Short mmCIF file of C-alpha atoms in Angstrom, two decimals:
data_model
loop_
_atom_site.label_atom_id
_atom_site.label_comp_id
_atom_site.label_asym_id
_atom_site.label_seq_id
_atom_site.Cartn_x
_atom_site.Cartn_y
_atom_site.Cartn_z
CA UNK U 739 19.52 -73.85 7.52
CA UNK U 740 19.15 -74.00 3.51
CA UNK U 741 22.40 -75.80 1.83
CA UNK U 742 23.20 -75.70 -1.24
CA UNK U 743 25.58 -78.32 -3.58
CA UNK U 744 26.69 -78.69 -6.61
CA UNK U 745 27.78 -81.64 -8.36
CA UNK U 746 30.38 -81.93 -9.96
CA UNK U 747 33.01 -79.50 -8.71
CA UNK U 748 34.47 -79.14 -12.18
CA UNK U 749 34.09 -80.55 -15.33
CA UNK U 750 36.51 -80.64 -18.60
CA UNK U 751 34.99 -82.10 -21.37
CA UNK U 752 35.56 -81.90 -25.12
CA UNK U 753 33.73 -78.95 -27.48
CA UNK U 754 30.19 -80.77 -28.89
CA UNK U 755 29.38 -82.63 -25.89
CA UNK U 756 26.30 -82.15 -24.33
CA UNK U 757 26.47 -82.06 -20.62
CA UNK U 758 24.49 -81.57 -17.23
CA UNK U 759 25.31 -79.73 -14.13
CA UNK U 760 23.47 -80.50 -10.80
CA UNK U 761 22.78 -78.23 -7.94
CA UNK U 762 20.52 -79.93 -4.21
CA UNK U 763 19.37 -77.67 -1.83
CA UNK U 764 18.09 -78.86 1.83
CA UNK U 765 15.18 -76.72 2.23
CA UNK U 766 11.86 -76.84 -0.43
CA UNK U 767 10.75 -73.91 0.74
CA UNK U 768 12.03 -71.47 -1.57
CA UNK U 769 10.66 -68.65 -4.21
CA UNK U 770 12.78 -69.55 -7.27
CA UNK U 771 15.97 -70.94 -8.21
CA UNK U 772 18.43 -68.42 -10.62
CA UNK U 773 21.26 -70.18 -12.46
CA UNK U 774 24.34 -67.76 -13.55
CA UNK U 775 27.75 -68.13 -15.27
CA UNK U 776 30.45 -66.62 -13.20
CA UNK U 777 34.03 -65.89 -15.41
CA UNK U 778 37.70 -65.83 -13.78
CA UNK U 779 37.83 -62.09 -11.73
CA UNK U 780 34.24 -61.28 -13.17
CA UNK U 781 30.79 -61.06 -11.66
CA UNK U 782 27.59 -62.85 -11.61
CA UNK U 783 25.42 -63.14 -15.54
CA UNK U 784 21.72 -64.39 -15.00
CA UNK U 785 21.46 -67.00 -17.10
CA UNK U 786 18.03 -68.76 -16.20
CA UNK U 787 15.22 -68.09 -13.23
CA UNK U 788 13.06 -70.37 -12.65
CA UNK U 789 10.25 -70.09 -10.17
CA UNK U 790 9.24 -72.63 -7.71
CA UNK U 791 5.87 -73.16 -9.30
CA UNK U 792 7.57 -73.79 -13.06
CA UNK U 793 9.31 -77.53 -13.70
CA UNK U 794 11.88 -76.02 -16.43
CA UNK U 795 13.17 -72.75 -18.41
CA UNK U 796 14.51 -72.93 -21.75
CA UNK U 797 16.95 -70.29 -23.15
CA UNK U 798 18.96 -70.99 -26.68
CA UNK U 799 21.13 -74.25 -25.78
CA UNK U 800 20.34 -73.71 -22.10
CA UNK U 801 17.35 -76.00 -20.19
CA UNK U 802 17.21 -75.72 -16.87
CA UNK U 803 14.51 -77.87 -14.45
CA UNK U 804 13.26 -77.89 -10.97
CA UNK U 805 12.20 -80.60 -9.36
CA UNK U 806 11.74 -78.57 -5.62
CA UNK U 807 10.28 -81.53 -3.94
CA UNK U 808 13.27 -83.47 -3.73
CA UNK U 809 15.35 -80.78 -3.83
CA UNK U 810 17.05 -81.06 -6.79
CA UNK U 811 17.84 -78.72 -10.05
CA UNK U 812 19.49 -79.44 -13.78
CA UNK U 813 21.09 -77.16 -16.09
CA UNK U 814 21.66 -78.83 -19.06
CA UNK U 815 24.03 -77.31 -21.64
CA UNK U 816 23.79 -78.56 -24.87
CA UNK U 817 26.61 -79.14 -28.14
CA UNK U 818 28.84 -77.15 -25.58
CA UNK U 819 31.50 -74.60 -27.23
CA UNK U 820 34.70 -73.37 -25.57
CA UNK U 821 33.06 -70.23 -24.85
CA UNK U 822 30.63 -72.14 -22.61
CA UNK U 823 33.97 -72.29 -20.29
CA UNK U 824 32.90 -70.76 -17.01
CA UNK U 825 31.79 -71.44 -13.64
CA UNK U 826 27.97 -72.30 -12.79
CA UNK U 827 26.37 -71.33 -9.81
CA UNK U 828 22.77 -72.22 -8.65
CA UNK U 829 21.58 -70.11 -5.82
CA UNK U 830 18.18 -70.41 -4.59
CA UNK U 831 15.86 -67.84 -3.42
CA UNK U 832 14.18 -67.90 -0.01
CA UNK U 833 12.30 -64.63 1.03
CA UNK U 834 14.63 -61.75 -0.25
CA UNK U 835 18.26 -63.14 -0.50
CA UNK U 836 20.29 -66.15 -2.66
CA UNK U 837 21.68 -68.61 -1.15
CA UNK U 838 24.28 -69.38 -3.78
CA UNK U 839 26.15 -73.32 -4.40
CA UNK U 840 29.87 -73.46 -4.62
CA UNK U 841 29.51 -73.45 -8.36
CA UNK U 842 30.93 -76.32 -11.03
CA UNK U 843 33.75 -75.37 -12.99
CA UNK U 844 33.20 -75.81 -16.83
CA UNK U 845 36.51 -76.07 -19.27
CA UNK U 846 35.14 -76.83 -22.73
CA UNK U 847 38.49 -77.74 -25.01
CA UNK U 848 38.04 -77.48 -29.06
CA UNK D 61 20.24 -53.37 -21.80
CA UNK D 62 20.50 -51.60 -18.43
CA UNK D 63 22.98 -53.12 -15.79
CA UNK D 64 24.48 -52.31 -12.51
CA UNK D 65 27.29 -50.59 -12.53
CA UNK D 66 30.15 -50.91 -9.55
CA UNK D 67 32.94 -48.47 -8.39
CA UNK D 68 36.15 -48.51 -8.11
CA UNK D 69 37.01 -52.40 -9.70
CA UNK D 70 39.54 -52.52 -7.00
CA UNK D 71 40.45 -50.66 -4.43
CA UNK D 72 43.68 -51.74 -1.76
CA UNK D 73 43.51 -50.66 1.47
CA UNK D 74 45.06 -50.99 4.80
CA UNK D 75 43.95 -52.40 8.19
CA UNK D 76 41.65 -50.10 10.39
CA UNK D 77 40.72 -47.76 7.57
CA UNK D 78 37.35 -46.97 6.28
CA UNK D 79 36.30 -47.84 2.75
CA UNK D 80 33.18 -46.88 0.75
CA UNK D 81 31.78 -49.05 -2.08
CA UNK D 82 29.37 -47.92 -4.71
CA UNK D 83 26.69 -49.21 -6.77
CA UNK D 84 24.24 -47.49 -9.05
CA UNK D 85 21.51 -50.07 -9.64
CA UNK D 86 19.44 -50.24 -12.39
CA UNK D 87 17.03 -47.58 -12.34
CA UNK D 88 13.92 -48.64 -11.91
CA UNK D 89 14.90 -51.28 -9.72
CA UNK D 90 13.53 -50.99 -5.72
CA UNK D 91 15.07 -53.99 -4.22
CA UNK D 92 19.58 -53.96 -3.98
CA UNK D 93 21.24 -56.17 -2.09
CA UNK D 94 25.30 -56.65 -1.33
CA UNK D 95 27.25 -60.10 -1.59
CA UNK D 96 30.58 -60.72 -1.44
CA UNK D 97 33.12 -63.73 -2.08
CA UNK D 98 36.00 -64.26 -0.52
CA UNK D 99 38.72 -65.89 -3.08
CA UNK D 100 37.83 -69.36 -3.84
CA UNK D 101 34.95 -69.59 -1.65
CA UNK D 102 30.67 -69.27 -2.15
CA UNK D 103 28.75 -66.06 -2.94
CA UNK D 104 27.34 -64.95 0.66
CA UNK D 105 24.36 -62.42 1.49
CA UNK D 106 25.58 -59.42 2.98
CA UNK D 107 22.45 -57.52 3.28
CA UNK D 108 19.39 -56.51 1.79
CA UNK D 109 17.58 -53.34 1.34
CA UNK D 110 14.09 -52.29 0.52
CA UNK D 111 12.04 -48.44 1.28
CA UNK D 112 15.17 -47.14 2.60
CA UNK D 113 15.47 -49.60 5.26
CA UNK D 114 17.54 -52.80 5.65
CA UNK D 115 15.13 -55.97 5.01
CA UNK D 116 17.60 -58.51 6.06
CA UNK D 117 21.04 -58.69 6.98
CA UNK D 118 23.78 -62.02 7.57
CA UNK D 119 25.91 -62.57 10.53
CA UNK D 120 28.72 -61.50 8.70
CA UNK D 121 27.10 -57.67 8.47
CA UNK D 122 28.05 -56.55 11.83
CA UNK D 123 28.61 -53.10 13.30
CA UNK D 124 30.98 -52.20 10.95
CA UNK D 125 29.02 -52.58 7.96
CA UNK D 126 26.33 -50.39 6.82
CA UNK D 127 24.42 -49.25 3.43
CA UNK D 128 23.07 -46.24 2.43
CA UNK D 129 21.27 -45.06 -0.49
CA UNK D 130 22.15 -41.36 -0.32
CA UNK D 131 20.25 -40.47 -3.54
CA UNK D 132 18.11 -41.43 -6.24
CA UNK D 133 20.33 -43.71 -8.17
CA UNK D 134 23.64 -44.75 -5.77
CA UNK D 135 23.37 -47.61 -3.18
CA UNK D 136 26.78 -47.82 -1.26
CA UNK D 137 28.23 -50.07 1.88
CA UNK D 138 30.63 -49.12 3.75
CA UNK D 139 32.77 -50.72 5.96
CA UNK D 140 34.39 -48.83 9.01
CA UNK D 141 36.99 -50.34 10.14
CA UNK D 142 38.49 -53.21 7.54
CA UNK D 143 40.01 -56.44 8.49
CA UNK D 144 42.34 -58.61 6.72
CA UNK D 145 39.51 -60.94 6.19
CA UNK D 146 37.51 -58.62 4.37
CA UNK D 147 39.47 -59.21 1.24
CA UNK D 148 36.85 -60.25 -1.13
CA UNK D 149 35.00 -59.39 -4.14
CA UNK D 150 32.09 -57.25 -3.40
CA UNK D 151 28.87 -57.88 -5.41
CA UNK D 152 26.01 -55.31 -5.79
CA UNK D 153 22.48 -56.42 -6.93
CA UNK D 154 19.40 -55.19 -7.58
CA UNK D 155 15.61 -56.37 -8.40
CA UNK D 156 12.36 -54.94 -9.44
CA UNK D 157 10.77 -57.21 -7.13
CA UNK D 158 11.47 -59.49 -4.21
CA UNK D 159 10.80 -62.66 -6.39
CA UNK D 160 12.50 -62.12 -9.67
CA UNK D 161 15.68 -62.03 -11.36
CA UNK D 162 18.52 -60.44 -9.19
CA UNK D 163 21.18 -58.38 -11.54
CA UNK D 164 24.35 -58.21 -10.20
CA UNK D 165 27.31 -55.67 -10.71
CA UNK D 166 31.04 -56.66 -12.06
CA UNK D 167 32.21 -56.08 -8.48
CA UNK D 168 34.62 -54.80 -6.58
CA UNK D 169 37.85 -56.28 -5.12
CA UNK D 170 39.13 -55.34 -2.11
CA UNK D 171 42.13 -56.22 -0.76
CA UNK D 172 42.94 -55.24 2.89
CA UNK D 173 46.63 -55.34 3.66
#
């Protein structure tokens, strides 16, 4: 059964700092791997898909990477601004659904 | 930029009753899909729906869940007979294909009293 983690569970760090979330999954079999920002009460924003054959995406200060044989994805934020202040969540993609992480918690502080 | 849209944003409702959730997923979209999250907890599957049919479905969607796409443009789950532990926020998405980006809704929180 696929498993998803992500380390760490929350994060505070101070506005300029570049930083790196982590997300491990059990199971290499998937399709792709979607990262998305998740704010208090709100839902889900796409922020980077990344398919099993690629090894990164790039969006503004957003890189993300794959690595799917050891199970392992990055998203790397970087000069981080308070609005950056969110929850992460990595969910990977078998056939049809996500299989979502339990997210790190960003605070970004000026 | 098209996006899914969700109704109501909340919606309270008490033990045994039915509720009805809606979704209008982006339009050219053929692949939606319902998540939810219970406070504090992961993003689950719910169920997912492709041709008018359910593709796959999670433990959690028992008999007293089911989805319907009654028209053109809404995609809607309802549940029958609510619990207490179906208090969660409910998450609509939708794809153009079975591989790429998922979109989800804002969601809908339900609170079963």
């Amino acid at each position: 059964k696929q498993e998803v983690t992500q380390i760490p569970a929350a994060l505070s760090v101070p506005e300029g700092e570049n930083l790196v979330l982590n997300c491990s999954f059990t199971d290499s079999a998937i399709y792709n791997l979607q990262w998305f920002r998740q704010d208090p009460g709100k839902g889900l924003t796409s922020l980077l898909l990344i398919q099993s054959s690629q090894r990164e995406q790039t969006s503004g200060r957003l890189n993300a990477s794959l690595d799917k044989s050891s199970g392992r994805s990055t998203l790397y934020i970087a000069a981080s601004q308070p609005g950056d202040s969110a929850t992460y969540l990595c969910a990977v993609r078998p056939p049809d659904k996500l299989i979502f992480g339990t997210g790190t918690r960003l605070q970004v502080f000026p | 930029e098209p996006e899914v849209t969700q109704t109501p944003s909340h919606q309270v409702t008490q033990m045994g009753q039915e509720v009805i959730l809606r979704c209008v997923p982006i339009s050219n979209h053929l692949y939606f899909y319902w998540y939810r999250q219970i406070l504090g907890q992961k993003v689950e599957f719910l169920v997912s729906f492709y041709n008018n049919e359910i593709s796959e479905k999670s433990e959690i969607f028992d008999d007293q869940f089911s989805v319907e796409r009654p028209d053109g443009s809404n995609f809607t789950l309802k549940i029958r007979s609510t619990k207490l532990e179906d208090s969660a926020m409910y998450f609509c998405a939708s794809g153009g294909t079975d591989q790429e980006t998922q979109y989800f809704g804002p969601g809908t929180r339900l609170l079963v009293l």
